[in-house]
mmCIF file of C-alpha atoms in Angstrom:
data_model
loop_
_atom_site.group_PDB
_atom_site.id
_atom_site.type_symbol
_atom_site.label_atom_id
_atom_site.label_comp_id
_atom_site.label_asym_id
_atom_site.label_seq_id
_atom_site.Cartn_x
_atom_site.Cartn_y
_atom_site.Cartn_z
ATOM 1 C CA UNK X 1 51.441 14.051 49.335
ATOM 2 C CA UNK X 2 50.655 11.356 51.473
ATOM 3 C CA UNK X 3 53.207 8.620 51.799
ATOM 4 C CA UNK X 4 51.649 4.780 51.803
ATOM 5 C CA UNK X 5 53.500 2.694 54.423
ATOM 6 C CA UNK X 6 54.715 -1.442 53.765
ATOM 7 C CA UNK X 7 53.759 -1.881 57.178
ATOM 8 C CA UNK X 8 50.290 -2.600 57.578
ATOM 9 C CA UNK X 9 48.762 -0.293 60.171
ATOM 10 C CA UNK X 10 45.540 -2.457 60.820
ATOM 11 C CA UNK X 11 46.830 -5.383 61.055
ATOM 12 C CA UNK X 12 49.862 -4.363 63.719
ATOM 13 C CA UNK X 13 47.266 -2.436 65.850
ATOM 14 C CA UNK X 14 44.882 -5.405 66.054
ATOM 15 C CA UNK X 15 47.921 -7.859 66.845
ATOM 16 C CA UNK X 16 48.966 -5.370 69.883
ATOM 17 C CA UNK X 17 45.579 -5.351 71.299
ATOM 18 C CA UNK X 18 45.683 -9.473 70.763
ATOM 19 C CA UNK X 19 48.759 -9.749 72.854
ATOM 20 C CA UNK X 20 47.431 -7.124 75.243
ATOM 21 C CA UNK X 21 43.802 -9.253 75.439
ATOM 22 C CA UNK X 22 43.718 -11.953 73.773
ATOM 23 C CA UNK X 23 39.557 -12.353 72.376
ATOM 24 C CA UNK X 24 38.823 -14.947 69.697
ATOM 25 C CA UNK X 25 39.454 -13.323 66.159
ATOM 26 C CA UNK X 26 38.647 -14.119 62.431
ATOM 27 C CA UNK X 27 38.606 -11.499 60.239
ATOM 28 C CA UNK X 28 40.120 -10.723 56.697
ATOM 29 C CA UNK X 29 42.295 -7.622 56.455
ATOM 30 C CA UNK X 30 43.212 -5.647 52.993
ATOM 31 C CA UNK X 31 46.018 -3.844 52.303
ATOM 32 C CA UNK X 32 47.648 -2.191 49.635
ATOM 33 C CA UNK X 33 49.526 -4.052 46.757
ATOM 34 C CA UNK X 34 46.719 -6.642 45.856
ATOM 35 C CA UNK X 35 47.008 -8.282 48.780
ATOM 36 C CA UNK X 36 45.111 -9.122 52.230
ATOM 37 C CA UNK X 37 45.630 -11.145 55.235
ATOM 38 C CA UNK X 38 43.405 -13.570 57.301
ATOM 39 C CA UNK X 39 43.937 -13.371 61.046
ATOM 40 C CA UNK X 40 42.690 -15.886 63.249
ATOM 41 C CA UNK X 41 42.717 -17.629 67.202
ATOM 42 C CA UNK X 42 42.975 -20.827 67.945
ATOM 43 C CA UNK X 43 39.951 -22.335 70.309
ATOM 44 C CA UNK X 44 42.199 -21.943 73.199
ATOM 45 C CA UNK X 45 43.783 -18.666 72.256
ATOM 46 C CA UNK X 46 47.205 -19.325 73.036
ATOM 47 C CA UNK X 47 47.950 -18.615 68.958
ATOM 48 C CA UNK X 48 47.395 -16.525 65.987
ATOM 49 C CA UNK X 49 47.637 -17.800 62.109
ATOM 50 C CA UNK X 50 48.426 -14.858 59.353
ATOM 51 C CA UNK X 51 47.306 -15.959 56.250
ATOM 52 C CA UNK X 52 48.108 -13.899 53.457
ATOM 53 C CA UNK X 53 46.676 -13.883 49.229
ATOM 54 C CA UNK X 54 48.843 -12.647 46.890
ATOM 55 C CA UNK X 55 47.348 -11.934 43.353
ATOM 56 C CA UNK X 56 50.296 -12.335 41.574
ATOM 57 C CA UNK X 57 51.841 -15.517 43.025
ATOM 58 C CA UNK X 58 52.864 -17.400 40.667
ATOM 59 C CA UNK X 59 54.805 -14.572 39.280
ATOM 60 C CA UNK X 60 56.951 -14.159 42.894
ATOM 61 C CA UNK X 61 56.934 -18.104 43.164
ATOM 62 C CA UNK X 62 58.799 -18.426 40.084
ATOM 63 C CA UNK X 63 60.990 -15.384 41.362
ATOM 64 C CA UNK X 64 61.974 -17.656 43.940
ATOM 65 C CA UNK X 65 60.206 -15.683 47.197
ATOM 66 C CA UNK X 66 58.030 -18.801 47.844
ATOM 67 C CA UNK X 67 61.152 -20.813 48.879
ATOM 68 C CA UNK X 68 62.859 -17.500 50.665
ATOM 69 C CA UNK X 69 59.881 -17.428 52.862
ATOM 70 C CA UNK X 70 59.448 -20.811 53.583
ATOM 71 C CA UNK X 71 63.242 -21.066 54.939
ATOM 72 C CA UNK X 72 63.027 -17.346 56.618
ATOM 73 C CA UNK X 73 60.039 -18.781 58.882
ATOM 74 C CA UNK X 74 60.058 -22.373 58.680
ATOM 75 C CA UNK X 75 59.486 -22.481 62.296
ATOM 76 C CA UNK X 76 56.014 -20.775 61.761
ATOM 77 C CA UNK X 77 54.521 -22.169 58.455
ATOM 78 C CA UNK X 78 51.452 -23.442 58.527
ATOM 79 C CA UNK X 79 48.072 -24.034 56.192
ATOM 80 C CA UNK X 80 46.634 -20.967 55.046
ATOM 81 C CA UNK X 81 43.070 -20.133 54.903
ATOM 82 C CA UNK X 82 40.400 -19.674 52.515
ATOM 83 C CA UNK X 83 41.864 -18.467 49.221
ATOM 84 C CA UNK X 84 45.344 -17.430 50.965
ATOM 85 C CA UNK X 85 48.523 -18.729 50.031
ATOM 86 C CA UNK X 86 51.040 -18.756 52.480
ATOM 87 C CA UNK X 87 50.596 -18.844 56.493
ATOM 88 C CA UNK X 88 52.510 -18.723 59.783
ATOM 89 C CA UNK X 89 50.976 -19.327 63.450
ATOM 90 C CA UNK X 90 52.909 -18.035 66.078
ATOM 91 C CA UNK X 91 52.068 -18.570 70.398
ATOM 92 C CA UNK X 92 50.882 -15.210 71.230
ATOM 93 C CA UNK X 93 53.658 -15.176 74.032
ATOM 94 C CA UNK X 94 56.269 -15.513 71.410
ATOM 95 C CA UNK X 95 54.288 -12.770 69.876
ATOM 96 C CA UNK X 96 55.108 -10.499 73.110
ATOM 97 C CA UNK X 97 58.759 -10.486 72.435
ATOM 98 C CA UNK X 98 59.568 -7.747 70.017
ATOM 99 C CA UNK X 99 61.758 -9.349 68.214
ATOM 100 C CA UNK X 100 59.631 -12.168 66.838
ATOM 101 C CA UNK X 101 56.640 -9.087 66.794
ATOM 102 C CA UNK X 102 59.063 -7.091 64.156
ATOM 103 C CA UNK X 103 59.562 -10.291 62.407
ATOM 104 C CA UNK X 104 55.774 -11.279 62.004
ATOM 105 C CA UNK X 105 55.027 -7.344 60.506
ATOM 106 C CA UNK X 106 57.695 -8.051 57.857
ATOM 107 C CA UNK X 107 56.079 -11.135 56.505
ATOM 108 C CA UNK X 108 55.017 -9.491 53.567
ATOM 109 C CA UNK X 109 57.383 -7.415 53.014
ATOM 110 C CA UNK X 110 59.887 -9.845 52.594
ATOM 111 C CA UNK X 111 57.644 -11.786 50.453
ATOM 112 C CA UNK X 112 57.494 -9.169 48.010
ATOM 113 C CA UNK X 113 61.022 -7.841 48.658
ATOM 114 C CA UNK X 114 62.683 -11.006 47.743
ATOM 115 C CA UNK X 115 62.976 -10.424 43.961
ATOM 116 C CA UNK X 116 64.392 -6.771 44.255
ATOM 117 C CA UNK X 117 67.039 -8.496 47.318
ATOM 118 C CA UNK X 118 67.848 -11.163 44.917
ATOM 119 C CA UNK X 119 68.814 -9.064 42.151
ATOM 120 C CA UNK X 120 70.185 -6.977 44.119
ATOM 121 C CA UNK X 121 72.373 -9.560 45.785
ATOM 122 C CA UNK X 122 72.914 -11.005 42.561
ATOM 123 C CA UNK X 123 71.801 -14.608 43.238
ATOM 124 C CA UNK X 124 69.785 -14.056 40.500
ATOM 125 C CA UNK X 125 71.050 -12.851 36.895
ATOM 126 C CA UNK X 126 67.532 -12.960 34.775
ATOM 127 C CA UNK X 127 65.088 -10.270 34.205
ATOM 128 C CA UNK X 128 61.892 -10.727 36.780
ATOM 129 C CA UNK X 129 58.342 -10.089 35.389
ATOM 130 C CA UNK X 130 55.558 -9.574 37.667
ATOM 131 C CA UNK X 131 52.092 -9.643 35.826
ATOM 132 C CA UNK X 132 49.095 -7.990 37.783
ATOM 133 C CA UNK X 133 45.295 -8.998 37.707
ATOM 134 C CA UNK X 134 44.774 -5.722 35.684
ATOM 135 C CA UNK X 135 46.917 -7.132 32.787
ATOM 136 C CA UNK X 136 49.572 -4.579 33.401
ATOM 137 C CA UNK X 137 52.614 -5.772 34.356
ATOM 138 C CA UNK X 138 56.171 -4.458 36.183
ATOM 139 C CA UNK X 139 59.578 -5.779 34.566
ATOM 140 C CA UNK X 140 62.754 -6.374 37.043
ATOM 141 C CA UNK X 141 65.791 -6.280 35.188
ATOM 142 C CA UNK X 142 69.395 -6.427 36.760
ATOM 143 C CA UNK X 143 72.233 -3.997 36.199
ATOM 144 C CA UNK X 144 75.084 -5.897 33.808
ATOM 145 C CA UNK X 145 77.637 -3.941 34.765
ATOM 146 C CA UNK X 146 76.698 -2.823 38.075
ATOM 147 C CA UNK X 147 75.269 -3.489 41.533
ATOM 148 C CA UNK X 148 71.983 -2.780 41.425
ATOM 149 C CA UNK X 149 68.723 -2.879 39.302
ATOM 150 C CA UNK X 150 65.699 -1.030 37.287
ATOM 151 C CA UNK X 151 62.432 -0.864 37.290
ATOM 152 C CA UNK X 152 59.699 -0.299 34.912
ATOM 153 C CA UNK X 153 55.899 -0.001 35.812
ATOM 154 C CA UNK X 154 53.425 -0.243 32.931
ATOM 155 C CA UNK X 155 50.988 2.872 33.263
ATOM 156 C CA UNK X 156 47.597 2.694 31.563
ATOM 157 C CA UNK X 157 43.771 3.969 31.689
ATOM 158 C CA UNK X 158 40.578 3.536 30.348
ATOM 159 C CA UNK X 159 39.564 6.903 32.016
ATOM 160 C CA UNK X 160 40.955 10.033 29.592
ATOM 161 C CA UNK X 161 40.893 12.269 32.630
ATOM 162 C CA UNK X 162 43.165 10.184 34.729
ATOM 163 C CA UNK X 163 45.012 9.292 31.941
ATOM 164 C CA UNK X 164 46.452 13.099 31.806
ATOM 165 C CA UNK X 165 46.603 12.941 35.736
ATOM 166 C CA UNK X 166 48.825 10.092 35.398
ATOM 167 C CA UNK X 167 50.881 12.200 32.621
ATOM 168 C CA UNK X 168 51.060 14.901 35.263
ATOM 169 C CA UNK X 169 52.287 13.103 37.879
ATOM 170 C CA UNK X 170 55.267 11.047 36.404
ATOM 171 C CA UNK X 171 56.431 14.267 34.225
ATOM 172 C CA UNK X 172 56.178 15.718 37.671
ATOM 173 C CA UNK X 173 58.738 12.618 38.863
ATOM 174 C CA UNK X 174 60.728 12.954 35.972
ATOM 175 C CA UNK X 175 61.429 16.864 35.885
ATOM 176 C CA UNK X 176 62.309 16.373 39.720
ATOM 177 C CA UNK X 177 64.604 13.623 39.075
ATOM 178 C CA UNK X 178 66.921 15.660 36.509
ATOM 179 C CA UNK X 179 67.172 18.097 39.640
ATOM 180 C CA UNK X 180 70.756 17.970 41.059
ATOM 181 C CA UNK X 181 69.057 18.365 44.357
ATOM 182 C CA UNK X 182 67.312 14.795 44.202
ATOM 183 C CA UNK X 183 70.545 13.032 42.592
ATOM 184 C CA UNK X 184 70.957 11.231 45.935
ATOM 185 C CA UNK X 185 67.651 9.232 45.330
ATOM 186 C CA UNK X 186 66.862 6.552 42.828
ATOM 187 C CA UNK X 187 66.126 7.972 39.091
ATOM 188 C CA UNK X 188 62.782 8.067 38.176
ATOM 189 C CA UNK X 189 61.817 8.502 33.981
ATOM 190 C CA UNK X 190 58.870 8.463 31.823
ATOM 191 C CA UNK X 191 58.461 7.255 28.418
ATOM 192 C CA UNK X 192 55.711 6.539 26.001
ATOM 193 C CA UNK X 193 57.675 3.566 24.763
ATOM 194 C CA UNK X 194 59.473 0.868 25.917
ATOM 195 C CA UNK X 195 63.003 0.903 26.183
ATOM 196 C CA UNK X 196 64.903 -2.149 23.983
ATOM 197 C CA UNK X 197 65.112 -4.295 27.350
ATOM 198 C CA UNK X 198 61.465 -4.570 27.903
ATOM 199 C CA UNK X 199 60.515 -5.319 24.214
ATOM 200 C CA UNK X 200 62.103 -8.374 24.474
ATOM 201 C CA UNK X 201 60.200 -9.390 27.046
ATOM 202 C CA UNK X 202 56.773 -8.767 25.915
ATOM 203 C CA UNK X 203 55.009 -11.174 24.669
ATOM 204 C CA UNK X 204 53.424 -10.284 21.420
ATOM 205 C CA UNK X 205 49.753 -10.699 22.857
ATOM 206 C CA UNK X 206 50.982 -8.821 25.751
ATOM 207 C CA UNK X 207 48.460 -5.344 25.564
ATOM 208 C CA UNK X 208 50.261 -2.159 25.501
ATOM 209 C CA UNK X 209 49.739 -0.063 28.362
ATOM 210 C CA UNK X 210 47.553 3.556 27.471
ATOM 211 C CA UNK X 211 49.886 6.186 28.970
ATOM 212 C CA UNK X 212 53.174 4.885 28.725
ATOM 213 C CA UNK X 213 56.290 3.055 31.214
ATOM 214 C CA UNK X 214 57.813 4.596 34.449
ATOM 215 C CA UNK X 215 61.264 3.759 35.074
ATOM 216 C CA UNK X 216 62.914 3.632 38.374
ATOM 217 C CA UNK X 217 66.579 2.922 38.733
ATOM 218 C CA UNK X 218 68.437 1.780 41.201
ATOM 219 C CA UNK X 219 72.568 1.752 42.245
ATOM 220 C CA UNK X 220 74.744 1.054 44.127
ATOM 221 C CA UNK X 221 74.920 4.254 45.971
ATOM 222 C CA UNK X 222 71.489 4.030 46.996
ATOM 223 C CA UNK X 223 71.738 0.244 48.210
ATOM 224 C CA UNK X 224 75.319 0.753 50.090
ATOM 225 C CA UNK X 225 72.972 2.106 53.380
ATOM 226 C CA UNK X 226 70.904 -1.086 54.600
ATOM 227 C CA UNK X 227 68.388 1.974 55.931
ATOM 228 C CA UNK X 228 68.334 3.702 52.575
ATOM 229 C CA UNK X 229 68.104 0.188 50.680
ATOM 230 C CA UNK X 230 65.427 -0.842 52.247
ATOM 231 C CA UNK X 231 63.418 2.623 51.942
ATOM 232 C CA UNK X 232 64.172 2.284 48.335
ATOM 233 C CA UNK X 233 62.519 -0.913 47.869
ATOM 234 C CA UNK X 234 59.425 -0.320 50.098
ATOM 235 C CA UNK X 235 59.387 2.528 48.087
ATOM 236 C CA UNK X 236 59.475 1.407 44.376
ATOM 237 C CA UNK X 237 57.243 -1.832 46.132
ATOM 238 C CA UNK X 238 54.149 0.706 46.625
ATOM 239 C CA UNK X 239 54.815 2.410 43.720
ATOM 240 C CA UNK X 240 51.849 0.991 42.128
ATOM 241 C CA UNK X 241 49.667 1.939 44.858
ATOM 242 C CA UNK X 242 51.086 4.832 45.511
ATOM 243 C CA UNK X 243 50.530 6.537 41.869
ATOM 244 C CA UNK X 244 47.010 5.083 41.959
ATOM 245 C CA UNK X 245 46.008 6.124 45.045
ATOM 246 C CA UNK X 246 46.838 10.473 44.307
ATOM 247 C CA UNK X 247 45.270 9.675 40.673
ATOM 248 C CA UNK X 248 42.194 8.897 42.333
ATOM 249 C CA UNK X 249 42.159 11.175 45.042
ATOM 250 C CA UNK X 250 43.113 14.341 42.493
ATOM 251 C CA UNK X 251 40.050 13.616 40.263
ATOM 252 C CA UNK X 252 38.111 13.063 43.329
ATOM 253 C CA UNK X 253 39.357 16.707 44.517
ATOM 254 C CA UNK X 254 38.874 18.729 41.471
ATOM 255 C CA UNK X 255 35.562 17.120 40.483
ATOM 256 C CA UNK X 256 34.313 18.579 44.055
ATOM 257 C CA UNK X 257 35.795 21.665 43.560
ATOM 258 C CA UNK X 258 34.078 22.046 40.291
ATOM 259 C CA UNK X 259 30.828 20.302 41.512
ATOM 260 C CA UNK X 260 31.337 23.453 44.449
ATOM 261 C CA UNK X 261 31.868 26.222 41.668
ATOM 262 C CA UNK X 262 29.207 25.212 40.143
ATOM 263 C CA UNK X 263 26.806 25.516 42.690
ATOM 264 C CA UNK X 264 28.425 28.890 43.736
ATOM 265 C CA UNK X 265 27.449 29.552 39.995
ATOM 266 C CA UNK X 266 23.666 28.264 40.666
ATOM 267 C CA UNK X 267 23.519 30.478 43.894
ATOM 268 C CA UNK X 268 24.508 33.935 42.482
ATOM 269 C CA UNK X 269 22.317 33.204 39.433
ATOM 270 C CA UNK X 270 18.973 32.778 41.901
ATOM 271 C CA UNK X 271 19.801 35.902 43.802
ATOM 272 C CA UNK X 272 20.260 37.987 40.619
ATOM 273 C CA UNK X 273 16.887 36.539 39.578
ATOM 274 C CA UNK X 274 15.305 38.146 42.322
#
């Protein structure tokens, strides 16, 4: 399978080759997770402003990441452009040290980190909802007992071939998960139905998803490495993306395969024609 990275490749390639030689830029950048950045020069190109949309803002703004971010890199914050949110501008010599480079590449992830670290850390005590522009929406809800946290992904689709793909896949998860082999990473279970924690926080004109709910929890043995913590939540981050991405790429596979059988097919017909 091919594993999605947090770090955004584009973007860290085209700020190396700005430090390197620094040329007037403006150009938009997507990336996975709804999001994309807006990277631009000043006239005199001494620096650079990341701007950076997030669809579901409000969402992490009530989770409390706005104000996270806004203390983590006060220094830097600046106005965003276009349609973007949130912004720093950094002096592309500051950019040269790697330290402040490092920092700069984990400006979204510690965006969209800041609910899991929160919950994790326990500064915050109340289930986190995060509702995306496809109506679907993923539910954050802390461990009562325990350090740590789970989370369920709503999984739907209008398309009744990926819909089975999707089955595939997470039954896939889930039989690997039961493995004692794979105890040492974070449990992953499907359901059709909502567990008793989520149903009380769906609103009642809240559309259920088509295939069903992906859990993925979280403890405190997983979260006791800082490494393995923070694999765990880039992890469960791209989830979303992640799923979506093999979904699509499986159909896309099997529909050439049959679209190449089928002209196999076409071929030996002809011949035996003749």
């Amino acid at each position: 399978m091919f594993d999605l990275e947090i770090r955004c490749k584009t973007l860290e390639e085209r700020l190396k080759s700005l430090v390197a030689d620094p040329t007037y830029t403006n150009c938009r950048i997507d990336d996975f997770g709804e999001c994309y950045f807006i990277l631009s020069t000043n006239e005199g190109l001494e620096k650079i402003k990341l701007s950076m949309f997030v669809a579901e803002m409000s969402d992490y703004v009530n989770a409390g990441a706005l104000d996270f971010i806004s203390t983590e890199y006060a220094e830097w914050m600046c106005q965003p452009e276009g349609d973007c949110q949130l912004a720093i501008e950094v002096s592309l010599a500051q950019l040269a040290d790697e330290t402040v480079f490092e920092k700069v590449m984990c400006f979204k992830k510690s965006f969209y980190a800041h609910p899991y670290m929160s919950l994790i850390d326990q500064t915050q005590t109340e289930p986190i909802v995060i509702t995306h522009t496809n109506g679907l929406a993923t539910y954050l809800l802390p461990l009562l007992d325990d350090k740590g946290l789970t989370v369920y992904f709503e999984l739907s689709s209008t398309d009744s071939v990926e819909k089975e793909i999707i089955k595939v896949f997470v039954n896939e998860f889930d039989a690997m998960s039961r493995d004692n082999k794979y105890r040492i990473y974070p449990r992953l279970a499907f359901s059709a139905t909502p567990v008793i924690e989520v149903q009380s926080l769906l609103a009642s004109t809240h559309k259920r998803p088509s295939v069903g709910y992906v859990s993925i929890g979280m403890y405190e043995q997983h979260l006791e490495d800082e490494v393995n913590r923070d694999n765990c939540i880039n992890s469960v981050i791209l989830f979303r993306s992640f799923l979506n991405y093999h979904v699509k790429a499986t159909k896309s596979n099997m529909q050439a395969r049959m679209r190449n059988r089928y002209n196999g097919l076409l071929k030996d017909l002809k011949k035996r024609e003749y």
